[in-house]
Amino acid sequence: MTAAGVPVYTASPSDAALDVAVSHALLRQAAETGTEAMRVWTPPPALSFGRLDLLRPSAERAIAVAAASGLAPVRRLAGGRAAAIGPGTACVGWACPSPEMTGMQARYEALARVLVAALAAVGARARIGEIEAEWCPGAWSVLSGEAKVGGLAQRVIKGAAWAEAVLVVDGAASLAAALDLVQQALGVPWDPATLGQLSHPGAEVTPERTRAALLDTLAAERPLAPHTSLPAKVLSRAGTLRVAHALT
């Protein structure tokens, strides 16, 4: 945190693997310098594969299916299973210095609190939980009605942690269709109907409004220093880390 507040970056590279690498670079920076940083952004179209997905025998086929669907296949920085993201989604990430490899529960709770409050501000009722046969299953899913509209994940390294969340604001049908093809290729059972979105007729929500609400909610908790561009140092390091996340 600087004297002006915690840096929060709203820019996103158009290259999906580089976008993941930016978050990775902020995590490494937090571990090495003790510098907290955040991101609030909309990512480029991608299919994020988790470690367990990539260990499956049919992983290479699933990667090819994702690419053929128009979603860049990338290796996730944090968390579990395959997830489809793109222009209709909004993300928030937090690089948090952590001398001890503890505090995961507290970070989940803090990020979940921000998400629920921000979504309430745009008129969306959300809760944290888990539903059967959901995409990227986990206890820290963001639910609206009977569908999963987002999820939280973490990556912990020596000296720091990265906590992040993705919210599906609109475009759920196309994301579910692409993800279903990938899940079939992986041999992972799920119910495409579990992939929901925040925006509905009569209650339109946009990624822009969602990002603004996330920034406002975060700013109510701590001083922020918003940046519309990424630092050259972060981009340079992300360029080096990109290879760890590119799958094609």
Coordinates of C-alpha atoms in Angstrom, one line a residue:
M1 CA 0.0 0.0 0.0
T2 CA 1.3 3.4 -1.0
A3 CA 0.6 6.7 0.8
A4 CA -2.2 7.3 -1.7
G5 CA -3.8 3.9 -1.1
V6 CA -3.7 0.3 -2.4
P7 CA -2.9 0.3 -6.2
V8 CA -5.8 -1.1 -8.1
Y9 CA -5.4 -1.8 -11.8
T10 CA -8.3 -1.8 -14.2
A11 CA -6.5 -2.6 -17.5
S12 CA -6.3 -6.0 -19.1
P13 CA -4.0 -7.2 -21.9
S14 CA -5.9 -8.6 -25.0
D15 CA -3.7 -11.7 -24.8
A16 CA -5.3 -14.2 -22.4
A17 CA -2.2 -15.9 -21.2
L18 CA -0.5 -12.5 -20.6
D19 CA -3.6 -11.4 -18.6
V20 CA -3.2 -14.3 -16.2
A21 CA 0.5 -13.6 -16.0
V22 CA -0.2 -10.0 -14.9
S23 CA -2.0 -11.4 -11.8
H24 CA 1.0 -13.8 -11.3
A25 CA 3.4 -10.9 -11.5
L26 CA 1.5 -9.0 -8.9
L27 CA 1.5 -12.1 -6.6
R28 CA 5.3 -12.4 -7.0
Q29 CA 5.7 -8.7 -6.4
A30 CA 3.7 -8.9 -3.2
A31 CA 5.9 -11.8 -1.9
E32 CA 9.1 -10.0 -2.7
T33 CA 8.4 -6.5 -1.7
G34 CA 5.4 -6.7 0.7
T35 CA 3.4 -4.5 -1.7
E36 CA -0.3 -5.1 -1.7
A37 CA -2.1 -4.6 -5.1
M38 CA -5.5 -5.3 -6.6
R39 CA -7.1 -5.7 -10.0
V40 CA -10.7 -5.1 -11.1
W41 CA -11.1 -5.9 -14.7
T42 CA -12.8 -7.8 -17.6
P43 CA -10.5 -10.5 -19.1
P44 CA -10.2 -11.4 -22.7
P45 CA -12.0 -14.5 -23.9
A46 CA -10.4 -17.6 -22.4
L47 CA -11.0 -21.1 -21.1
S48 CA -9.1 -21.4 -17.8
F49 CA -7.9 -24.9 -17.0
G50 CA -7.1 -26.0 -13.5
R51 CA -4.3 -28.3 -12.5
L52 CA -6.6 -31.3 -12.2
D53 CA -8.0 -30.7 -15.6
L54 CA -4.6 -30.7 -17.1
L55 CA -3.7 -34.0 -15.5
R56 CA -6.6 -35.8 -17.2
P57 CA -5.6 -38.1 -20.2
S58 CA -7.8 -36.1 -22.5
A59 CA -6.4 -32.7 -21.6
E60 CA -4.8 -32.1 -25.0
R61 CA -8.1 -32.7 -26.8
A62 CA -9.9 -30.4 -24.4
I63 CA -7.4 -27.7 -25.0
A64 CA -8.0 -28.0 -28.8
V65 CA -11.7 -27.9 -28.3
A66 CA -11.5 -24.7 -26.3
A67 CA -9.4 -23.1 -29.0
A68 CA -11.8 -24.2 -31.7
S69 CA -14.6 -22.6 -29.6
G70 CA -12.9 -19.2 -29.8
L71 CA -11.7 -19.3 -26.2
A72 CA -7.9 -19.1 -25.6
P73 CA -6.9 -22.0 -23.4
V74 CA -4.9 -20.9 -20.4
R75 CA -3.5 -22.4 -17.2
R76 CA -5.2 -20.9 -14.1
L77 CA -3.2 -19.0 -11.5
A78 CA -5.5 -19.9 -8.7
G79 CA -8.1 -22.5 -7.9
G80 CA -9.8 -25.5 -9.2
R81 CA -11.4 -26.6 -12.4
A82 CA -12.2 -25.3 -15.9
A83 CA -14.0 -22.0 -16.2
A84 CA -15.0 -19.9 -19.2
I85 CA -14.5 -16.2 -19.1
G86 CA -14.7 -13.2 -21.5
P87 CA -16.2 -9.8 -22.2
G88 CA -19.4 -10.6 -20.3
T89 CA -17.5 -11.3 -17.0
A90 CA -16.0 -9.1 -14.3
C91 CA -13.0 -10.1 -12.2
V92 CA -11.5 -8.9 -9.0
G93 CA -8.0 -10.0 -7.7
W94 CA -6.0 -9.2 -4.6
A95 CA -2.3 -9.7 -4.1
C96 CA -1.8 -9.8 -0.4
P97 CA 1.6 -10.0 1.4
S98 CA 1.4 -12.9 3.9
P99 CA 4.5 -13.8 5.9
E100 CA 2.8 -17.0 7.0
M101 CA 1.1 -19.5 4.7
T102 CA -2.1 -19.0 6.6
G103 CA -5.2 -16.8 6.4
M104 CA -7.0 -18.5 3.5
Q105 CA -10.3 -18.6 5.3
A106 CA -10.1 -14.9 6.3
R107 CA -9.2 -13.9 2.7
Y108 CA -12.1 -15.9 1.3
E109 CA -14.5 -14.2 3.8
A110 CA -13.2 -10.8 3.0
L111 CA -13.5 -11.2 -0.7
A112 CA -17.0 -12.8 -0.4
R113 CA -18.2 -9.9 1.6
V114 CA -17.0 -7.5 -1.1
L115 CA -18.7 -9.5 -3.8
V116 CA -22.1 -9.8 -2.1
A117 CA -22.1 -6.1 -1.2
A118 CA -21.1 -5.0 -4.7
L119 CA -23.7 -7.1 -6.3
A120 CA -26.4 -5.8 -4.0
A121 CA -25.4 -2.3 -5.1
V122 CA -26.3 -3.2 -8.7
G123 CA -29.5 -4.9 -7.7
A124 CA -28.4 -8.5 -7.8
R125 CA -29.1 -10.7 -4.8
A126 CA -26.3 -13.2 -4.3
R127 CA -25.1 -15.6 -1.7
I128 CA -22.1 -17.9 -1.1
G129 CA -22.6 -21.6 -1.3
E130 CA -22.4 -24.6 -3.6
I131 CA -24.9 -26.4 -5.8
E132 CA -24.9 -29.8 -7.3
A133 CA -23.2 -30.4 -10.6
E134 CA -21.9 -26.8 -10.8
W135 CA -19.0 -25.6 -13.0
C136 CA -15.7 -25.4 -11.1
P137 CA -17.3 -26.8 -7.9
G138 CA -16.5 -25.4 -4.5
A139 CA -17.8 -24.1 -1.2
W140 CA -17.0 -20.5 -2.3
S141 CA -19.3 -20.3 -5.3
V142 CA -21.3 -17.1 -5.9
L143 CA -25.0 -18.1 -6.3
S144 CA -28.0 -16.2 -7.6
G145 CA -31.3 -18.0 -7.6
E146 CA -30.5 -21.6 -8.5
A147 CA -27.5 -20.9 -10.6
K148 CA -23.8 -20.3 -10.1
V149 CA -22.8 -16.8 -11.3
G150 CA -19.2 -16.7 -10.0
G151 CA -16.5 -18.3 -8.0
L152 CA -13.6 -17.5 -5.7
A153 CA -10.1 -19.1 -5.7
Q154 CA -6.7 -18.6 -4.1
R155 CA -3.1 -19.3 -4.8
V156 CA -0.6 -19.1 -1.9
I157 CA 3.1 -18.9 -2.2
K158 CA 5.9 -18.2 0.3
G159 CA 5.3 -14.6 1.4
A160 CA 2.0 -13.8 -0.4
A161 CA -1.4 -14.9 -1.6
W162 CA -3.5 -14.2 -4.6
A163 CA -7.3 -14.2 -4.0
E164 CA -9.6 -13.7 -7.0
A165 CA -13.2 -14.0 -8.1
V166 CA -14.9 -14.1 -11.5
L167 CA -18.5 -13.0 -12.0
V168 CA -20.6 -13.9 -15.0
V169 CA -22.6 -10.8 -15.8
D170 CA -24.0 -11.7 -19.2
G171 CA -23.3 -14.0 -22.1
A172 CA -23.8 -17.1 -19.9
A173 CA -25.4 -19.2 -22.7
S174 CA -22.3 -19.0 -25.0
L175 CA -19.9 -19.6 -22.1
A176 CA -21.9 -22.6 -21.0
A177 CA -22.0 -24.0 -24.6
A178 CA -18.2 -23.7 -24.9
L179 CA -17.5 -25.0 -21.5
D180 CA -19.8 -28.0 -22.1
L181 CA -17.8 -29.1 -25.1
V182 CA -14.6 -28.8 -23.0
Q183 CA -16.1 -30.7 -20.0
Q184 CA -17.2 -33.5 -22.4
A185 CA -13.7 -33.7 -23.8
L186 CA -12.3 -33.9 -20.3
G187 CA -14.9 -36.4 -19.2
V188 CA -16.0 -34.2 -16.3
P189 CA -19.7 -34.4 -15.5
W190 CA -21.6 -31.2 -14.8
D191 CA -24.9 -29.5 -15.6
P192 CA -24.7 -26.6 -18.0
A193 CA -27.8 -25.1 -16.5
T194 CA -25.8 -24.3 -13.4
L195 CA -23.9 -21.6 -15.3
G196 CA -26.0 -18.5 -14.7
Q197 CA -25.6 -14.7 -15.1
L198 CA -26.4 -11.6 -13.2
S199 CA -28.2 -9.7 -15.9
H200 CA -31.8 -10.6 -16.7
P201 CA -34.6 -8.8 -18.6
G202 CA -35.9 -6.0 -16.5
A203 CA -32.8 -6.2 -14.3
E204 CA -30.0 -5.5 -16.7
V205 CA -26.5 -5.5 -15.2
T206 CA -23.4 -4.8 -17.2
P207 CA -19.7 -5.7 -16.6
E208 CA -19.0 -1.9 -16.5
R209 CA -21.5 -1.4 -13.7
T210 CA -20.3 -4.4 -11.9
R211 CA -16.7 -3.3 -12.0
A212 CA -17.7 0.2 -10.7
A213 CA -19.6 -1.4 -7.8
L214 CA -16.6 -3.6 -6.9
L215 CA -14.3 -0.5 -6.9
D216 CA -16.8 1.5 -4.8
T217 CA -17.2 -1.4 -2.3
L218 CA -13.4 -1.8 -2.0
A219 CA -12.9 1.9 -1.6
A220 CA -15.4 1.9 1.3
E221 CA -13.1 -0.5 3.1
R222 CA -9.7 0.9 2.3
P223 CA -8.0 3.8 0.5
L224 CA -7.4 2.9 -3.2
A225 CA -5.2 4.4 -5.8
P226 CA -6.8 3.5 -9.2
H227 CA -4.7 3.0 -12.3
T228 CA -6.0 2.7 -15.8
S229 CA -2.7 1.3 -17.1
L230 CA -0.4 -1.4 -15.9
P231 CA 3.1 -0.5 -14.7
A232 CA 5.9 -1.3 -17.2
K233 CA 7.7 -3.4 -14.5
V234 CA 4.6 -5.5 -14.0
L235 CA 4.0 -6.0 -17.7
S236 CA 7.7 -7.0 -18.2
R237 CA 7.5 -9.6 -15.5
A238 CA 4.2 -10.8 -16.9
G239 CA 5.8 -11.3 -20.2
T240 CA 8.4 -13.6 -18.6
L241 CA 5.6 -15.5 -16.7
R242 CA 3.3 -15.8 -19.7
V243 CA 4.8 -19.2 -20.7
A244 CA 3.6 -20.7 -17.4
H245 CA 0.0 -20.0 -18.4
A246 CA -0.1 -20.4 -22.2
L247 CA -1.4 -23.7 -23.4
T248 CA -1.1 -23.2 -27.1

